[in-house]
CSV table of C-alpha atoms in Angstrom, one decimal:
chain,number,residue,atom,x,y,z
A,1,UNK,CA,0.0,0.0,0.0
A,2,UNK,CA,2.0,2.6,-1.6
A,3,UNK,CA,5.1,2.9,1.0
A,4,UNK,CA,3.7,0.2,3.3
A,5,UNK,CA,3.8,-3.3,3.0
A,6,UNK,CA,1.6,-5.5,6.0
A,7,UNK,CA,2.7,-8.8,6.4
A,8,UNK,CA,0.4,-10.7,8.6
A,9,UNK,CA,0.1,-14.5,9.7
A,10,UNK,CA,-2.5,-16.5,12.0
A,11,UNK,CA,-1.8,-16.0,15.6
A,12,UNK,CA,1.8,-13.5,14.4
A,13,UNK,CA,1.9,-9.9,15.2
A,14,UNK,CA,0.8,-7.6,12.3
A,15,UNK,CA,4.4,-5.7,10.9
A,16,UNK,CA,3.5,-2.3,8.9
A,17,UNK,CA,6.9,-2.5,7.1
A,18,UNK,CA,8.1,0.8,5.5
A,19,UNK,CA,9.9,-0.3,2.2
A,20,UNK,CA,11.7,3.1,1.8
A,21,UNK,CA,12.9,3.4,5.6
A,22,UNK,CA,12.9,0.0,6.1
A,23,UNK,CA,11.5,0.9,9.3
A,24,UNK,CA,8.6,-1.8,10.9
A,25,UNK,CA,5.8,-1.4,13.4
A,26,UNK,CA,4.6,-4.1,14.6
A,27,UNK,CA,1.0,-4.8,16.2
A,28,UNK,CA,0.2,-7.2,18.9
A,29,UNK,CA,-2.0,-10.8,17.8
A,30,UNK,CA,-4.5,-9.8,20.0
A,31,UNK,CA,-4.7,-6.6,18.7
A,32,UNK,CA,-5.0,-6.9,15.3
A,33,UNK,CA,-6.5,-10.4,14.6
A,34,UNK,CA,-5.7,-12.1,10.9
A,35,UNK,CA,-8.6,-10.6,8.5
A,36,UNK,CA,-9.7,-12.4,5.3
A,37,UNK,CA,-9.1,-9.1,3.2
A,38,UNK,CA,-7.7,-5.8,3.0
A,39,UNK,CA,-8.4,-3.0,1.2
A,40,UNK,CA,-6.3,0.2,1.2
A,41,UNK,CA,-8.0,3.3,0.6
A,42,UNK,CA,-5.1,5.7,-0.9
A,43,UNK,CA,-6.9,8.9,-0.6
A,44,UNK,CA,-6.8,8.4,3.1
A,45,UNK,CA,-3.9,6.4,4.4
A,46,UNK,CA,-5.8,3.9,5.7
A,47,UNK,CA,-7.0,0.3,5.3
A,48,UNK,CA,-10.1,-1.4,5.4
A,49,UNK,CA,-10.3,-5.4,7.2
A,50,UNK,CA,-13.2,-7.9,6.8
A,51,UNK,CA,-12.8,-10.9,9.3
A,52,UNK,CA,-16.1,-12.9,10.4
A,53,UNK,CA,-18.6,-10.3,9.4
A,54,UNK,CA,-17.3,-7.6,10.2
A,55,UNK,CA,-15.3,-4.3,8.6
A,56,UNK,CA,-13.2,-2.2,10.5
A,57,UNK,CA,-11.2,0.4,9.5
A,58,UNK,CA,-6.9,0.8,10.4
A,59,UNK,CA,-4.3,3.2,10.1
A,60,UNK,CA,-0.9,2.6,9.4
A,61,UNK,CA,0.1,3.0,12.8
A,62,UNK,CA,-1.5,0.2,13.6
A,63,UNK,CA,-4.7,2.2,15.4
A,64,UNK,CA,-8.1,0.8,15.2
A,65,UNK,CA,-9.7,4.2,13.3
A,66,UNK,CA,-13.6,2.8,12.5
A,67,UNK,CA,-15.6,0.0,13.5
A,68,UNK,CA,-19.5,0.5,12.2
A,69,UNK,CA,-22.8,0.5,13.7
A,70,UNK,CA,-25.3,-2.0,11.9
A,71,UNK,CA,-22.5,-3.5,9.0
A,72,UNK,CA,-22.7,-7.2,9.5
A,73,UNK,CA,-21.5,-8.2,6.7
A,74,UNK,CA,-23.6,-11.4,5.3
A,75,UNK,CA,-20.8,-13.3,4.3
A,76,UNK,CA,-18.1,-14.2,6.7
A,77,UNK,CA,-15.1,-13.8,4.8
A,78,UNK,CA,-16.3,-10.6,2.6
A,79,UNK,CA,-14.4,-10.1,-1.0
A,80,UNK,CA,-14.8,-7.5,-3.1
A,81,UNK,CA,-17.3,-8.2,-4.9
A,82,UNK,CA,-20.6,-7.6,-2.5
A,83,UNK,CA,-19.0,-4.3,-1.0
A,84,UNK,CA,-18.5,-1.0,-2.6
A,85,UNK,CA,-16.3,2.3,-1.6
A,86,UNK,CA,-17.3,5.1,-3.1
A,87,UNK,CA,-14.4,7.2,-4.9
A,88,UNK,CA,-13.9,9.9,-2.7
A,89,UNK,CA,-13.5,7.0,-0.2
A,90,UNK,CA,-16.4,8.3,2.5
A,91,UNK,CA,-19.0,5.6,2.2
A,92,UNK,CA,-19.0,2.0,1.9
A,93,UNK,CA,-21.7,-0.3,0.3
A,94,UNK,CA,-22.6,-3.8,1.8
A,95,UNK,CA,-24.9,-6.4,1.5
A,96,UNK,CA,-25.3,-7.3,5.2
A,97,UNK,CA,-27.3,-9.1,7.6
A,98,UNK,CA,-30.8,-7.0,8.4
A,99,UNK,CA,-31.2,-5.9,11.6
A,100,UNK,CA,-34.6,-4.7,12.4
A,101,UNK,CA,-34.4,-0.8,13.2
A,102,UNK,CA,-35.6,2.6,12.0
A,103,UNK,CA,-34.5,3.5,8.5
A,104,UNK,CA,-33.0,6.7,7.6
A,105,UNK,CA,-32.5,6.5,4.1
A,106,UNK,CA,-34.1,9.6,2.6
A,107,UNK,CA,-31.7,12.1,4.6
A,108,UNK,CA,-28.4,11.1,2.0
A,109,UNK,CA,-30.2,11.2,-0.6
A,110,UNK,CA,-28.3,13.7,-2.2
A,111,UNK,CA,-25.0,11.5,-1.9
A,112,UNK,CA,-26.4,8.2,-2.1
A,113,UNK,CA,-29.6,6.1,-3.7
A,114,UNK,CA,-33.2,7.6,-2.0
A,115,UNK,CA,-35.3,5.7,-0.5
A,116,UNK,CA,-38.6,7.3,-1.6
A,117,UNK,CA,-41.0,4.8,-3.1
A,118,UNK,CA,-42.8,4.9,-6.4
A,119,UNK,CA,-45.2,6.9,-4.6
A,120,UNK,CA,-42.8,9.4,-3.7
A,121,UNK,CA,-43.2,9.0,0.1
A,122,UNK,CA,-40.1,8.7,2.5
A,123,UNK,CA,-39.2,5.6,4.1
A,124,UNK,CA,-38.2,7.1,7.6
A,125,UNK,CA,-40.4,5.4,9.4
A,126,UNK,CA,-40.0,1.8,11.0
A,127,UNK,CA,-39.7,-1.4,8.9
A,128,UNK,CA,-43.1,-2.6,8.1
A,129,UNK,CA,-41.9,-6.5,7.7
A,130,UNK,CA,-38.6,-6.4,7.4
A,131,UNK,CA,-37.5,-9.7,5.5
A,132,UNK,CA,-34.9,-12.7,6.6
A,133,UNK,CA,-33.2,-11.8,3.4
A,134,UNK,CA,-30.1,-9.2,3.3
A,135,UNK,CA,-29.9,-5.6,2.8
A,136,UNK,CA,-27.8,-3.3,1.5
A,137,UNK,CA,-26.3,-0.7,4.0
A,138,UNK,CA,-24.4,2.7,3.1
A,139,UNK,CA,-22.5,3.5,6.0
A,140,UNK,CA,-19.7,6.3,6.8
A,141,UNK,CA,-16.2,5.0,6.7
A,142,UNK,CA,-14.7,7.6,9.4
A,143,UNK,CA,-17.5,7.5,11.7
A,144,UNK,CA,-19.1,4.3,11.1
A,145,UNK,CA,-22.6,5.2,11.2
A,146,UNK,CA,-25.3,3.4,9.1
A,147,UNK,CA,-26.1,6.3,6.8
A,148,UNK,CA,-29.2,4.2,5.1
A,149,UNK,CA,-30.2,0.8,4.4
A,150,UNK,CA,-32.3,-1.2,1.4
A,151,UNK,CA,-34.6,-3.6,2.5
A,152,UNK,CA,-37.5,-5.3,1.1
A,153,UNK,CA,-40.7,-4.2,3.0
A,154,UNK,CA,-44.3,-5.7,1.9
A,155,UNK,CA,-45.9,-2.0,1.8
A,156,UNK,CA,-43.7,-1.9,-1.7
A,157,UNK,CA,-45.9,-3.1,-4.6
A,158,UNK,CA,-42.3,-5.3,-6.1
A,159,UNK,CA,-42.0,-6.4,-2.7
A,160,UNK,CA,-41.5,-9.6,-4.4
A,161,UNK,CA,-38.9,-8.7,-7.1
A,162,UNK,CA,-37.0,-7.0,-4.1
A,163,UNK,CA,-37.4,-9.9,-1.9
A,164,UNK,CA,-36.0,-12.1,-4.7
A,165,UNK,CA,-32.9,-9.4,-5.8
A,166,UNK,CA,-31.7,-9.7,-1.7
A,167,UNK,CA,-31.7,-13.5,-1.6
A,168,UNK,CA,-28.2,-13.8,-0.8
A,169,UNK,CA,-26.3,-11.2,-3.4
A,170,UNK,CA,-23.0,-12.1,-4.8
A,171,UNK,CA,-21.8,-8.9,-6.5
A,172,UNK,CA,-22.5,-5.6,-6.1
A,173,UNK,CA,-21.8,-2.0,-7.8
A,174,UNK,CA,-22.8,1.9,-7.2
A,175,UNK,CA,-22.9,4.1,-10.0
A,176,UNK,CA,-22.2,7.4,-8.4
A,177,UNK,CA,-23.3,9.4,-11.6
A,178,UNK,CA,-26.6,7.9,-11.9
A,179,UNK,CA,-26.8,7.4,-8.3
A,180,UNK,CA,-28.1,4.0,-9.0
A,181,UNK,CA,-27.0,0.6,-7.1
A,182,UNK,CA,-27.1,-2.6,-9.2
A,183,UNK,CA,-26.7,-6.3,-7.8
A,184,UNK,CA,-26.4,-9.7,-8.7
A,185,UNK,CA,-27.2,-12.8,-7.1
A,186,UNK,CA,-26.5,-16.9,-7.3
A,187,UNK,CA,-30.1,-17.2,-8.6
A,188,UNK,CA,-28.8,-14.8,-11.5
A,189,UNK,CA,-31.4,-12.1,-10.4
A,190,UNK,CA,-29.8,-9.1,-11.1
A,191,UNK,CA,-31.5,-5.4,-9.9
A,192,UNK,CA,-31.1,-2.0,-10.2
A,193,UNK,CA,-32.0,0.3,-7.1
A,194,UNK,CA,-32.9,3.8,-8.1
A,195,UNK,CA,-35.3,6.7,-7.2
């Protein structure tokens, strides 16, 4: 990651190894535990880790900088291919586990996908039926808040179609011009989620 390489090994201390200084810092097992991915946002100087559901975000001293509210991820050992950071590095884009709690979608909308339904009406009130099936969360990368969450709810008239595009997703991409979020899944469903 530009000047930094990380080595890390099961149950070894984490070394942040500075190729030009040869310098190394190293980080306690039990502080940093082995993740199943990183990735290293640039822009920032810092580095995301997935490890049993969960993302957390690391500096290169070795300081825990993030950890975020209502982001279990769905899979345990997250790839690339079912998150999404947006370019200026601010939010990321999950398909998660759903927790039942009070949306508040409709406040981002001018950074990220609405939630306003076909009739136009705001979904910042509680989940009607909130599926067993994953949603998508948008959440802040230096705070860790839960900015907004997709979920299918049975007051939607494709409550069906939305049920069916969250049955475990296996890829997933933002289009930050169109402000549109697209995803696949294993039953080759694949959805657009847009105002």
């Amino acid at each position: 990651f530009n000047e930094k390489l990380l080595v890390k090994q099961e149950n070894e201390n984490l070394e942040i190894v500075d190729v030009r200084t040869a310098s190394i810092h190293c980080v306690d097992s039990t502080h940093f535990m082995t993740p199943s991915a990183f990735i290293f946002l640039y822009e920032n100087q810092l580095f995301l880790t997935f490890r049993d559901h969960m993302v957390s975000v690391w500096n290169f001293k070795g300081e825990l900088v993030t950890t975020f509210e209502d982001h279990m991820l769905w899979h345990p050992d997250c790839n690339t291919n079912n998150i999404y950071i947006t370019s200026q590095q601010d939010l990321i884009i999950s398909y998660c586990k759903n927790k039942k709690q009070k949306s508040n979608f409709g406040q981002h909308r001018n950074r990220v996908l609405s939630s306003s339904s076909e009739d136009g009406s705001d979904h910042n009130d509680e989940h009607d039926e909130v599926s067993s099936k994953g949603s998508l969360n948008i959440s802040d990368i230096f705070t860790g808040k839960c900015l907004a969450k997709i979920v299918a709810k049975r007051s939607q008239s494709n409550y069906q179609e939305q049920l069916r595009a969250l049955d475990d997703v296996t890829a997933l991409y933002y289009n930050e011009e169109l402000n549109e979020i697209y995803t696949g899944n294993k039953l080759g469903v694949v959805h657009c989620w847009s105002n």
